[in-house]
Coordinates of C-alpha atoms in Angstrom, one line a residue:
Chain A
X121 CA -39.8 19.5 9.9
X122 CA -37.0 17.2 9.3
X123 CA -34.4 19.8 8.0
X124 CA -34.7 23.5 8.4
X125 CA -32.2 25.8 6.8
X126 CA -32.1 29.3 8.3
X127 CA -30.3 32.3 6.6
X128 CA -27.7 30.0 5.2
X129 CA -24.8 31.6 3.3
X130 CA -22.3 29.5 1.4
X131 CA -19.3 31.0 -0.3
X132 CA -16.5 29.7 -2.5
X133 CA -13.6 32.2 -1.5
X134 CA -15.2 35.6 -1.7
X135 CA -18.0 34.8 -4.1
X136 CA -21.3 33.9 -2.2
X137 CA -22.8 31.2 -4.3
X138 CA -25.8 31.3 -1.9
X139 CA -26.1 34.6 -0.4
X140 CA -28.9 33.9 2.1
X141 CA -31.3 31.0 2.0
X142 CA -34.0 29.7 4.3
X143 CA -36.1 26.9 3.7
X144 CA -37.7 23.8 5.0
X145 CA -37.4 20.2 4.1
X146 CA -40.6 18.3 5.1
X147 CA -40.2 14.9 6.7
X148 CA -41.2 11.8 4.9
X149 CA -41.5 13.5 1.6
X150 CA -39.7 13.5 -1.6
X151 CA -38.2 16.9 -2.3
X152 CA -36.8 18.0 -5.6
X153 CA -34.4 20.9 -6.2
X154 CA -34.7 22.3 -9.8
X155 CA -33.1 25.2 -11.4
X156 CA -30.5 26.2 -13.9
X157 CA -27.0 24.9 -14.0
X158 CA -24.9 26.9 -11.6
X159 CA -28.0 28.1 -9.6
X160 CA -26.5 26.7 -6.3
X161 CA -28.8 23.7 -5.9
X162 CA -26.0 21.2 -5.6
X163 CA -24.1 23.7 -3.4
X164 CA -27.2 24.0 -1.0
X165 CA -27.5 20.2 -1.0
X166 CA -23.9 19.8 -0.1
X167 CA -24.0 22.5 2.5
X168 CA -27.1 20.8 4.3
X169 CA -25.0 17.6 4.3
X170 CA -22.1 19.4 5.8
X171 CA -19.9 18.4 2.8
X172 CA -19.2 22.2 2.2
X173 CA -18.5 24.6 5.0
X174 CA -21.3 27.1 5.8
X175 CA -20.2 30.8 5.9
X176 CA -23.2 32.1 7.8
X177 CA -26.6 30.9 9.0
X178 CA -27.6 27.5 10.5
X179 CA -29.0 24.1 9.5
X180 CA -31.3 22.4 12.0
X181 CA -31.7 18.6 12.1
X182 CA -35.0 17.7 13.9
X183 CA -34.7 21.2 15.6
X184 CA -31.1 20.6 16.7
X185 CA -28.4 22.7 15.2
X186 CA -26.1 20.6 12.9
X187 CA -23.0 22.1 14.3
X188 CA -23.7 20.6 17.7
X189 CA -23.8 17.0 16.3
X190 CA -20.7 14.9 15.7
X191 CA -19.8 13.8 12.1
X192 CA -20.5 10.1 13.0
X193 CA -23.9 11.0 14.5
X194 CA -25.0 12.9 11.4
X195 CA -23.9 10.0 9.3
X196 CA -26.5 7.9 11.0
X197 CA -29.1 10.5 10.2
X198 CA -28.2 11.9 6.9
X199 CA -26.8 10.0 4.0
X200 CA -25.7 11.9 0.8
X201 CA -24.9 10.4 -2.7
X202 CA -22.4 12.6 -4.3
X203 CA -22.6 13.1 -8.2
X204 CA -19.5 11.1 -9.0
X205 CA -18.2 9.0 -6.3
X206 CA -15.1 6.9 -6.9
X207 CA -15.4 3.2 -7.5
X208 CA -12.2 1.5 -5.9
X209 CA -10.5 -0.9 -8.3
X210 CA -11.7 -4.5 -8.0
X211 CA -14.2 -4.1 -5.3
X212 CA -17.3 -6.2 -5.0
X213 CA -20.8 -5.0 -4.7
X214 CA -21.3 -6.3 -1.2
X215 CA -18.0 -4.9 -0.1
X216 CA -18.9 -1.6 -1.4
X217 CA -22.4 -1.6 0.3
X218 CA -20.7 -2.6 3.5
X219 CA -19.0 0.8 3.8
X220 CA -22.4 2.2 4.5
X221 CA -22.0 0.7 8.1
X222 CA -18.9 2.6 8.6
X223 CA -20.5 5.0 11.0
X224 CA -21.6 2.2 13.5
X225 CA -18.3 0.4 13.6
X226 CA -15.5 0.6 16.1
X227 CA -11.9 0.3 15.3
X228 CA -10.9 -3.4 15.0
X229 CA -14.5 -4.9 15.3
X230 CA -15.5 -6.4 12.1
X231 CA -19.1 -6.4 10.8
X232 CA -21.5 -8.2 13.1
X233 CA -24.4 -10.2 12.1
X234 CA -26.7 -7.3 12.2
X235 CA -24.5 -5.4 9.9
X236 CA -24.6 -8.1 7.5
X237 CA -28.3 -8.5 7.7
X238 CA -28.8 -4.7 7.0
X239 CA -26.3 -4.9 4.0
X240 CA -28.3 -7.8 2.6
X241 CA -31.4 -5.9 3.2
X242 CA -30.2 -2.7 1.5
X243 CA -28.9 -4.9 -1.5
X244 CA -32.3 -6.8 -1.9
X245 CA -34.3 -3.4 -1.6
X246 CA -32.2 -1.8 -4.4
X247 CA -32.1 -4.9 -6.5
X248 CA -28.5 -5.6 -6.6
X249 CA -28.4 -8.6 -4.3
X250 CA -28.0 -11.0 -7.4
X251 CA -24.7 -9.1 -8.3
X252 CA -23.3 -9.1 -4.7
X253 CA -20.1 -11.0 -5.6
X254 CA -19.6 -9.0 -8.9
X255 CA -17.0 -6.2 -9.4
X256 CA -18.7 -2.9 -9.3
X257 CA -16.6 -1.6 -12.2
X258 CA -18.1 -4.3 -14.5
X259 CA -21.6 -3.1 -13.9
X260 CA -23.6 -0.6 -16.0
X261 CA -24.3 3.0 -15.0
X262 CA -27.8 2.3 -13.9
X263 CA -26.8 -0.7 -12.0
X264 CA -23.9 1.1 -10.3
X265 CA -26.2 3.9 -9.2
X266 CA -28.4 1.3 -7.4
X267 CA -25.2 0.0 -5.6
X268 CA -24.5 3.5 -4.5
X269 CA -28.1 3.9 -3.2
X270 CA -27.7 0.5 -1.5
X271 CA -24.7 1.8 0.3
X272 CA -26.4 5.0 1.5
X273 CA -29.5 2.8 2.6
X274 CA -27.0 0.6 4.7
X275 CA -26.3 3.8 6.7
X276 CA -29.8 3.3 8.0
X277 CA -30.6 6.9 7.9
X278 CA -33.9 8.8 7.9
X279 CA -32.7 11.3 5.3
X280 CA -31.2 10.5 1.9
X281 CA -29.8 13.4 0.0
X282 CA -29.0 12.7 -3.7
X283 CA -27.0 15.0 -6.1
X284 CA -28.4 14.3 -9.6
X285 CA -28.9 10.7 -9.3
X286 CA -30.4 10.3 -12.9
X287 CA -27.7 12.3 -14.7
X288 CA -25.9 10.2 -17.3
X289 CA -28.6 7.7 -17.3
X290 CA -31.0 6.7 -20.1
X291 CA -34.6 7.2 -19.8
X292 CA -35.6 3.8 -18.6
X293 CA -32.8 3.8 -16.0
X294 CA -33.8 7.3 -14.8
X295 CA -37.3 6.0 -14.2
X296 CA -36.0 2.9 -12.5
X297 CA -34.0 5.0 -10.0
X298 CA -36.7 7.4 -9.3
X299 CA -39.3 4.6 -8.8
X300 CA -36.8 3.2 -6.3
X301 CA -36.6 6.3 -4.5
X302 CA -40.3 6.8 -4.4
X303 CA -40.5 3.1 -3.2
X304 CA -38.0 3.7 -0.4
X305 CA -39.8 6.8 0.7
X306 CA -43.3 4.9 0.9
X307 CA -42.0 1.7 2.3
X308 CA -39.1 2.8 4.5
X309 CA -40.3 6.3 5.3
X310 CA -37.1 7.7 4.1
X311 CA -37.1 11.6 3.5
X312 CA -35.6 11.9 0.1
X313 CA -34.0 15.0 -1.2
X314 CA -32.8 15.3 -4.8
X315 CA -31.3 17.6 -7.3
X316 CA -32.8 17.0 -10.6
X317 CA -32.8 18.4 -14.1
X318 CA -35.6 16.7 -15.9
X319 CA -38.6 18.8 -15.0
X320 CA -41.5 16.3 -15.5
X321 CA -39.6 13.9 -13.4
X322 CA -39.4 16.3 -10.5
X323 CA -43.3 17.0 -11.0
X324 CA -44.1 13.4 -11.3
X325 CA -42.0 12.0 -8.3
X326 CA -41.8 15.0 -6.1
X327 CA -44.1 16.0 -3.1
X328 CA -42.2 19.3 -2.6
X329 CA -40.5 21.2 -5.2
X330 CA -37.8 23.9 -4.6
X331 CA -36.9 26.2 -7.6
X332 CA -33.5 28.0 -7.3
X333 CA -32.1 30.8 -9.3
X334 CA -28.8 32.6 -8.8
X335 CA -28.5 31.5 -5.2
X336 CA -31.9 32.3 -4.1
X337 CA -35.0 30.2 -3.5
X338 CA -37.4 31.2 -6.2
X339 CA -40.4 29.2 -5.1
X340 CA -41.2 26.4 -2.8
X341 CA -44.4 24.0 -2.7
X342 CA -46.1 21.1 -4.1
X343 CA -45.9 20.6 -7.7
X344 CA -49.5 21.6 -8.3
X345 CA -48.9 25.0 -6.5
X346 CA -45.6 25.9 -7.8
X347 CA -45.3 24.6 -11.3
X348 CA -46.9 27.0 -13.6
X349 CA -46.0 29.2 -16.6
X350 CA -45.1 32.2 -14.6
X351 CA -42.7 30.4 -12.2
X352 CA -41.1 28.5 -15.0
X353 CA -40.5 31.6 -17.0
X354 CA -38.6 33.1 -14.0
X355 CA -36.7 30.1 -13.3
X356 CA -35.5 28.8 -16.6
X357 CA -36.6 31.7 -18.9
X358 CA -38.7 29.3 -20.8
X359 CA -42.2 29.5 -22.2
X360 CA -43.8 26.2 -21.1
X361 CA -46.9 24.7 -22.4
X362 CA -48.5 22.6 -19.6
X363 CA -51.3 20.2 -19.4
X364 CA -52.7 18.4 -16.5
X365 CA -52.1 14.7 -15.9
X366 CA -55.0 12.2 -16.4
X367 CA -56.0 12.2 -12.8
X368 CA -55.5 15.9 -12.6
X369 CA -53.0 15.5 -9.8
X370 CA -50.1 17.0 -11.4
X371 CA -49.1 19.2 -14.4
X372 CA -47.1 17.9 -17.4
X373 CA -44.8 20.1 -19.4
X374 CA -45.4 19.1 -22.9
X375 CA -43.5 21.8 -24.8
X376 CA -41.1 24.8 -24.2
X377 CA -39.2 27.4 -26.0
X378 CA -36.5 29.5 -24.8
X379 CA -37.3 33.2 -24.2
X380 CA -35.4 35.2 -26.8
X381 CA -34.8 38.4 -24.8
X382 CA -32.5 36.6 -22.4
X383 CA -29.0 35.7 -23.4
Chain B
X434 CA -10.8 -14.1 1.6
X435 CA -9.3 -17.5 1.2
X436 CA -6.9 -16.2 -1.6
X437 CA -5.7 -13.4 0.5
X438 CA -4.8 -15.7 3.4
X439 CA -2.8 -17.9 1.0
X440 CA -0.9 -14.9 -0.5
X441 CA 0.0 -13.9 3.1
X442 CA 1.3 -17.4 4.0
X443 CA 3.1 -17.5 1.0
X444 CA 5.1 -14.3 1.5
X445 CA 5.6 -14.8 5.2
X446 CA 7.3 -18.2 4.3
X447 CA 9.3 -16.5 1.6
X448 CA 10.4 -13.7 3.9
X449 CA 11.5 -16.5 6.4
X450 CA 13.4 -18.3 3.9
X451 CA 15.1 -15.3 2.5
X452 CA 15.9 -14.5 6.1
X453 CA 17.8 -17.8 6.6
X454 CA 19.5 -17.5 3.3
X455 CA 20.7 -14.1 4.3
X456 CA 22.2 -15.7 7.4
X457 CA 23.9 -18.4 5.3
X458 CA 25.5 -16.3 2.7
X459 CA 28.4 -13.8 3.2
X460 CA 32.0 -13.4 3.3
X461 CA 31.8 -16.3 5.9
X462 CA 29.6 -19.0 4.6
X463 CA 27.4 -21.0 7.0
X464 CA 25.4 -24.2 6.3
X465 CA 21.9 -24.5 7.5
X466 CA 23.0 -27.0 10.0
X467 CA 25.6 -24.5 11.4
X468 CA 22.9 -22.0 11.9
X469 CA 20.6 -24.4 13.7
X470 CA 23.5 -25.5 16.0
X471 CA 24.3 -21.8 16.8
X472 CA 20.6 -21.1 17.5
X473 CA 20.8 -24.1 20.0
X474 CA 23.8 -22.6 21.6
X475 CA 26.2 -25.2 20.1
X476 CA 28.1 -22.9 17.7
X477 CA 31.6 -21.8 18.0
X478 CA 32.6 -18.2 18.6
X479 CA 32.9 -17.1 15.1
X480 CA 29.5 -18.6 14.2
X481 CA 27.8 -16.9 17.2
X482 CA 29.5 -13.4 16.5
X483 CA 28.4 -13.7 12.7
X484 CA 24.9 -14.5 13.4
X485 CA 24.2 -12.5 16.4
X486 CA 26.4 -9.4 16.1
X487 CA 26.6 -9.1 12.2
X488 CA 23.8 -10.9 10.1
X489 CA 20.8 -10.9 12.4
X490 CA 20.8 -7.4 13.4
X491 CA 21.2 -6.4 9.6
X492 CA 18.4 -8.7 8.8
X493 CA 16.2 -7.3 11.4
X494 CA 17.0 -3.8 10.3
X495 CA 16.2 -4.5 6.8
X496 CA 12.8 -6.0 7.6
X497 CA 12.0 -3.2 9.9
X498 CA 13.0 -0.5 7.2
X499 CA 11.4 -2.1 4.4
X500 CA 8.1 -2.6 6.4
X501 CA 8.0 0.9 7.4
X502 CA 8.6 2.2 3.9
X503 CA 6.2 -0.1 2.4
X504 CA 3.3 1.0 4.9
X505 CA 4.4 4.7 4.4
X506 CA 3.9 4.3 0.7
X507 CA 0.7 2.5 0.8
X508 CA -0.7 5.2 3.0
X509 CA 0.6 8.0 0.9
X510 CA -0.7 6.4 -2.1
X511 CA -4.1 6.2 -0.7
X512 CA -4.4 9.7 0.7
X513 CA -3.1 11.4 -2.4
X514 CA -5.1 8.8 -4.6
X515 CA -2.0 8.5 -6.7
X516 CA -0.2 5.3 -7.3
X517 CA 3.1 7.1 -7.9
X518 CA 3.2 8.8 -4.5
X519 CA 5.9 7.7 -2.2
X520 CA 7.7 9.6 0.6
X521 CA 10.9 9.9 -1.6
X522 CA 9.1 11.6 -4.3
X523 CA 7.6 14.4 -2.0
X524 CA 10.8 15.2 -0.4
X525 CA 10.9 13.4 3.0
X526 CA 14.1 11.5 2.2
X527 CA 15.6 14.7 0.8
X528 CA 15.0 16.5 3.9
X529 CA 16.8 13.9 5.8
X530 CA 19.7 13.8 3.4
X531 CA 20.0 17.6 3.5
X532 CA 20.4 17.6 7.1
X533 CA 22.9 14.8 6.9
X534 CA 24.9 16.6 4.4
X535 CA 24.8 19.9 6.5
X536 CA 25.9 17.8 9.4
X537 CA 28.8 16.1 7.8
X538 CA 30.1 19.2 6.1
X539 CA 29.4 21.5 9.2
X540 CA 33.2 21.2 10.3
X541 CA 34.7 19.8 7.4
X542 CA 37.3 17.0 8.0
X543 CA 40.4 16.6 6.1
X544 CA 40.4 15.1 2.5
X545 CA 39.8 11.3 2.3
X546 CA 39.6 11.0 6.0
X547 CA 36.9 8.9 7.7
X548 CA 34.3 10.6 9.5
X549 CA 34.7 10.9 13.4
X550 CA 32.6 8.3 15.4
X551 CA 31.0 11.1 17.5
X552 CA 29.6 12.4 14.3
X553 CA 28.4 9.3 12.9
X554 CA 26.5 8.3 15.9
X555 CA 24.2 11.4 15.6
X556 CA 23.3 10.9 12.0
X557 CA 20.0 8.9 12.5
X558 CA 18.7 11.8 14.8
X559 CA 19.9 14.4 12.5
X560 CA 18.1 12.6 9.5
X561 CA 15.0 12.2 11.6
X562 CA 14.9 15.9 12.2
X563 CA 15.4 16.6 8.5
X564 CA 12.6 14.5 7.6
X565 CA 10.3 16.1 9.9
X566 CA 11.3 19.6 8.8
X567 CA 10.5 18.4 5.2
X568 CA 7.2 17.2 6.5
X569 CA 6.4 20.6 8.2
X570 CA 7.3 22.4 5.0
X571 CA 5.1 20.4 2.8
X572 CA 2.3 20.8 5.4
X573 CA 2.6 24.6 5.5
X574 CA 2.8 24.9 1.9
X575 CA 0.0 22.4 1.0
X576 CA -2.4 23.1 3.8
X577 CA -5.3 25.3 2.5
X578 CA -8.5 24.2 4.0
X579 CA -7.3 20.7 4.4
X580 CA -4.6 18.9 2.4
X581 CA -6.0 18.5 -1.1
X582 CA -4.4 15.5 -2.6
X583 CA -3.0 17.2 -5.7
X584 CA -1.8 20.2 -3.9
X585 CA -0.1 17.9 -1.4
X586 CA 1.8 16.0 -4.1
X587 CA 2.7 19.3 -6.1
X588 CA 4.1 20.9 -3.0
X589 CA 5.9 17.8 -2.1
X590 CA 7.5 17.6 -5.4
X591 CA 8.5 21.2 -5.2
X592 CA 10.0 20.8 -1.8
X593 CA 11.8 17.7 -3.0
X594 CA 13.4 19.6 -6.0
X595 CA 14.4 22.6 -3.8
X596 CA 16.1 20.5 -1.3
X597 CA 17.9 18.3 -3.9
X598 CA 19.3 21.6 -5.5
X599 CA 20.8 22.6 -2.0
X600 CA 22.2 19.3 -1.4
X601 CA 23.9 19.3 -4.9
X602 CA 25.3 22.5 -4.1
X603 CA 26.8 21.4 -0.7
X604 CA 28.3 18.3 -2.2
X605 CA 30.1 20.3 -4.9
X606 CA 31.9 21.9 -2.0
X607 CA 32.7 18.9 0.1
X608 CA 35.9 17.0 0.7
X609 CA 36.3 13.7 -1.0
X610 CA 35.8 11.6 2.1
X611 CA 32.8 13.3 3.2
X612 CA 31.4 13.3 -0.3
X613 CA 31.8 9.5 -0.4
X614 CA 30.2 9.1 2.8
X615 CA 27.1 11.4 1.8
X616 CA 26.8 9.5 -1.5
X617 CA 26.6 6.1 0.1
X618 CA 24.1 7.5 2.5
X619 CA 22.0 9.2 0.0
X620 CA 21.6 6.1 -2.1
X621 CA 20.6 4.1 0.9
X622 CA 22.5 1.7 2.8
X623 CA 21.7 -0.4 5.9
X624 CA 24.7 1.0 7.6
X625 CA 23.0 1.4 11.0
X626 CA 22.9 -2.3 11.4
X627 CA 23.6 -2.7 15.1
X628 CA 21.2 -3.9 17.8
X629 CA 21.1 -0.5 19.4
X630 CA 19.5 1.0 16.3
X631 CA 17.3 -2.1 15.8
X632 CA 15.9 -1.8 19.3
X633 CA 15.5 1.9 18.9
X634 CA 13.3 1.8 15.9
X635 CA 11.5 -1.6 16.5
X636 CA 9.0 -0.2 18.9
X637 CA 8.3 3.0 17.0
X638 CA 7.8 1.2 13.8
X639 CA 5.7 -1.5 15.4
X640 CA 3.4 1.1 17.0
X641 CA 3.0 3.2 13.9
X642 CA 2.0 0.2 11.9
X643 CA -0.2 -1.0 14.5
X644 CA -2.0 2.5 14.4
X645 CA -2.2 2.4 10.8
X646 CA -3.9 -1.0 10.9
X647 CA -6.3 0.0 13.6
X648 CA -7.5 3.0 11.4
X649 CA -7.2 1.0 8.1
X650 CA -11.0 1.4 7.4
X651 CA -10.8 5.0 7.2
X652 CA -8.3 4.7 4.4
X653 CA -10.7 2.3 2.6
X654 CA -13.5 4.8 2.9
X655 CA -11.4 7.6 1.8
X656 CA -10.9 5.7 -1.5
X657 CA -14.6 6.4 -2.4
X658 CA -13.9 10.2 -2.7
X659 CA -14.1 13.0 -0.1
X660 CA -17.8 13.7 -0.4
X661 CA -18.7 10.1 0.1
X662 CA -16.3 9.6 3.0
X663 CA -17.7 12.6 4.6
X664 CA -21.3 11.2 4.1
X665 CA -20.3 8.1 6.1
X666 CA -18.9 10.1 8.8
X667 CA -15.2 10.5 8.1
X668 CA -13.6 13.8 9.1
X669 CA -11.9 13.8 5.8
X670 CA -9.5 17.0 6.5
X671 CA -8.3 15.9 9.9
X672 CA -7.8 12.1 8.8
X673 CA -5.8 13.2 5.7
X674 CA -3.5 15.3 7.9
X675 CA -3.3 12.4 10.5
X676 CA -2.4 9.8 8.0
X677 CA 0.1 12.3 6.2
X678 CA 1.9 12.7 9.4
X679 CA 1.9 8.9 10.2
X680 CA 3.2 8.1 6.8
X681 CA 6.0 10.6 7.0
X682 CA 6.9 9.3 10.4
X683 CA 7.4 5.9 9.1
X684 CA 9.5 7.1 6.2
X685 CA 11.5 9.4 8.8
X686 CA 12.4 6.4 11.0
X687 CA 13.4 4.2 8.1
X688 CA 15.4 7.0 6.6
X689 CA 17.2 7.8 9.7
X690 CA 18.9 4.4 9.8
X691 CA 19.0 3.3 6.2
X692 CA 19.5 6.4 4.2
X693 CA 17.6 7.4 1.2
X694 CA 16.1 4.1 -0.2
X695 CA 14.2 5.3 -3.4
X696 CA 11.4 3.5 -5.1
X697 CA 10.8 0.8 -2.5
X698 CA 7.8 2.6 -0.9
X699 CA 6.3 2.8 -4.4
X700 CA 7.2 -0.8 -5.3
X701 CA 6.1 -2.8 -2.4
X702 CA 2.5 -1.3 -2.0
X703 CA 1.8 -1.5 -5.9
X704 CA 2.9 -5.3 -6.0
X705 CA 0.6 -5.8 -2.9
X706 CA -2.2 -4.1 -4.7
X707 CA -1.9 -6.5 -7.5
X708 CA -2.2 -9.6 -5.2
X709 CA -5.0 -9.0 -2.8
X710 CA -8.4 -7.2 -2.7
X711 CA -8.3 -3.5 -2.5
X712 CA -8.7 -3.3 1.4
X713 CA -6.1 -1.7 3.5
X714 CA -6.6 -4.4 6.3
X715 CA -4.7 -6.6 3.9
X716 CA -2.8 -4.0 1.8
X717 CA -0.8 -2.6 4.8
X718 CA 0.6 -5.7 6.2
X719 CA 1.2 -7.3 2.7
X720 CA 2.9 -4.0 1.6
X721 CA 5.2 -4.4 4.7
X722 CA 6.1 -8.0 4.0
X723 CA 6.7 -7.5 0.4
X724 CA 8.8 -4.4 0.9
X725 CA 10.8 -6.2 3.6
X726 CA 11.4 -9.2 1.1
X727 CA 12.5 -6.8 -1.6
X728 CA 15.0 -5.0 0.8
X729 CA 16.4 -8.2 2.1
X730 CA 17.0 -9.6 -1.3
X731 CA 18.4 -6.4 -2.6
X732 CA 20.8 -6.3 0.5
X733 CA 21.9 -9.8 0.0
X734 CA 23.0 -8.9 -3.5
X735 CA 24.3 -5.5 -2.5
X736 CA 26.6 -7.2 0.2
X737 CA 27.6 -10.2 -1.8
X738 CA 27.7 -9.5 -5.5
X739 CA 31.0 -7.5 -5.7
X740 CA 32.2 -8.6 -2.1
X741 CA 34.1 -7.1 -0.3
X742 CA 33.0 -4.0 -2.0
X743 CA 29.3 -3.3 -1.0
X744 CA 26.8 -1.4 -3.3
X745 CA 24.4 0.8 -1.8
X746 CA 21.2 -1.3 -1.2
X747 CA 19.0 1.5 -2.7
X748 CA 20.5 1.2 -6.1
X749 CA 20.1 -2.7 -5.7
X750 CA 16.2 -2.2 -5.0
X751 CA 15.9 -0.5 -8.3
X752 CA 17.9 -3.0 -10.2
X753 CA 16.0 -5.9 -8.9
X754 CA 12.7 -4.3 -8.3
X755 CA 12.1 -2.3 -11.5
X756 CA 11.9 -5.2 -13.9
X757 CA 9.4 -7.2 -11.8
X758 CA 7.5 -4.0 -11.4
X759 CA 7.5 -3.4 -15.0
X760 CA 6.5 -7.0 -15.5
X761 CA 3.5 -6.7 -13.3
X762 CA 2.4 -3.4 -14.7
X763 CA 2.4 -4.6 -18.4
X764 CA 0.6 -7.8 -17.6
X765 CA -2.4 -6.1 -16.1
X766 CA -5.7 -7.6 -17.2

């Protein structure tokens, strides 16, 4: 297991968004969090990445409690791409990606050759190298998302968490980002964890799916195991029509209707 | 990179030129030749006195105070993610002013009389304490699970308004002499221009700016948003408090010897931002240099325009700086 979450409670003020959650994120796989808006999937992701404080419970990284690891050490192991990071005015693609090397730098020492090699590698891997001297604000949404992924990649972490990386993108760019993540997972053995809304994308690109409802883990497992009508009814209150993909390796949701009795 | 270096060279040269002009111009005019001779030890008594005891310490003070305010504003704008932030807006200067007002009016002197020397000499320390009290108040009010940028700014503005009200209340009850003294002080003036003050604040300001430079990369990363900064390993809450203290300390030191110079801490960093890339490694020193230049030019005018009457330099900063600032803002691409 790369990440193990045990009896985790996350609260905003007095309100426990996640009362008690335990789960495992398998190493070297693509894990997808699905669920309704406000079900706590982003919150859980942020708590795992230590962006949000945990009220109770523990998160273990490779068996070690995360509380015992320093912020900088964690930054070398887990990178998280937030939903809407800020693009500083006038910054170039290369400069932005170079911030991924922050956890490895010491005060005053600039970037060394190795850092530059990694930055170049990260930009090539994500296909943003050709725009390296362009301003980030001049890029399109899809291109920009690739730049952020390059930054996270430059952190050279084993685990990459992404909070809705495909939201606001058109279908082609959504697929492009997901293909990229899959490729990074295969070639670089990066463990990928994302929050995603598009059900079929989760099924197609995910090895491991975690369904959440009202702060609870509803189900967890491979798409084949957990994506069926019963679970989807519980998760989204929808009646789904599923067929099997050509090779029969994963289900496809071709139609869905909202169940009337729920408001 | 190359462009940034040229910008730096230009502004450093400009600072030196204005420094020399500041030595030349005054109630006693000196030629460039005179200055050169004096520096070589061949000047007469009057020239030596003018340069070493009057003009040079004042220039040094202007450069130090300008630099401190420039860096202070630059940091504050970064951690609040708000280009309008400056130490004056959040009440750091007001805290100093309040304490000075209380100090002056504590045992009120007779109408129109000058302040006793014993009282004047403590003003920088009193001002410093006032700034730090302001800082502490803002911190205690704004700190709720770390300093949220907006909360920090709003609390600062509230503190500022509250302190200003108290100052006005006291000023209404003051004697004429005290009132004038306070008024000059609250509008900013480089009155503390003696070598003692220069030597006192020089190491403090140099060290504080050095620390800011050393940690400038953290300011860059904070600009990507809290979540991303956390992701790359920045302890956001801790760092924001650290930089808030650093910024207010710089402002406090500057205010202690130069009074309340408004707007400069906003002006310098914003001009710097238009000229070099958005990296604090460049922004911090350039903000310092540009703010120093503005203050030096403003002081030159403040001293000489209606000589022998001196206008508070803070007013001059606004008169000179605002048009240029507006020009820069309106000409954005």
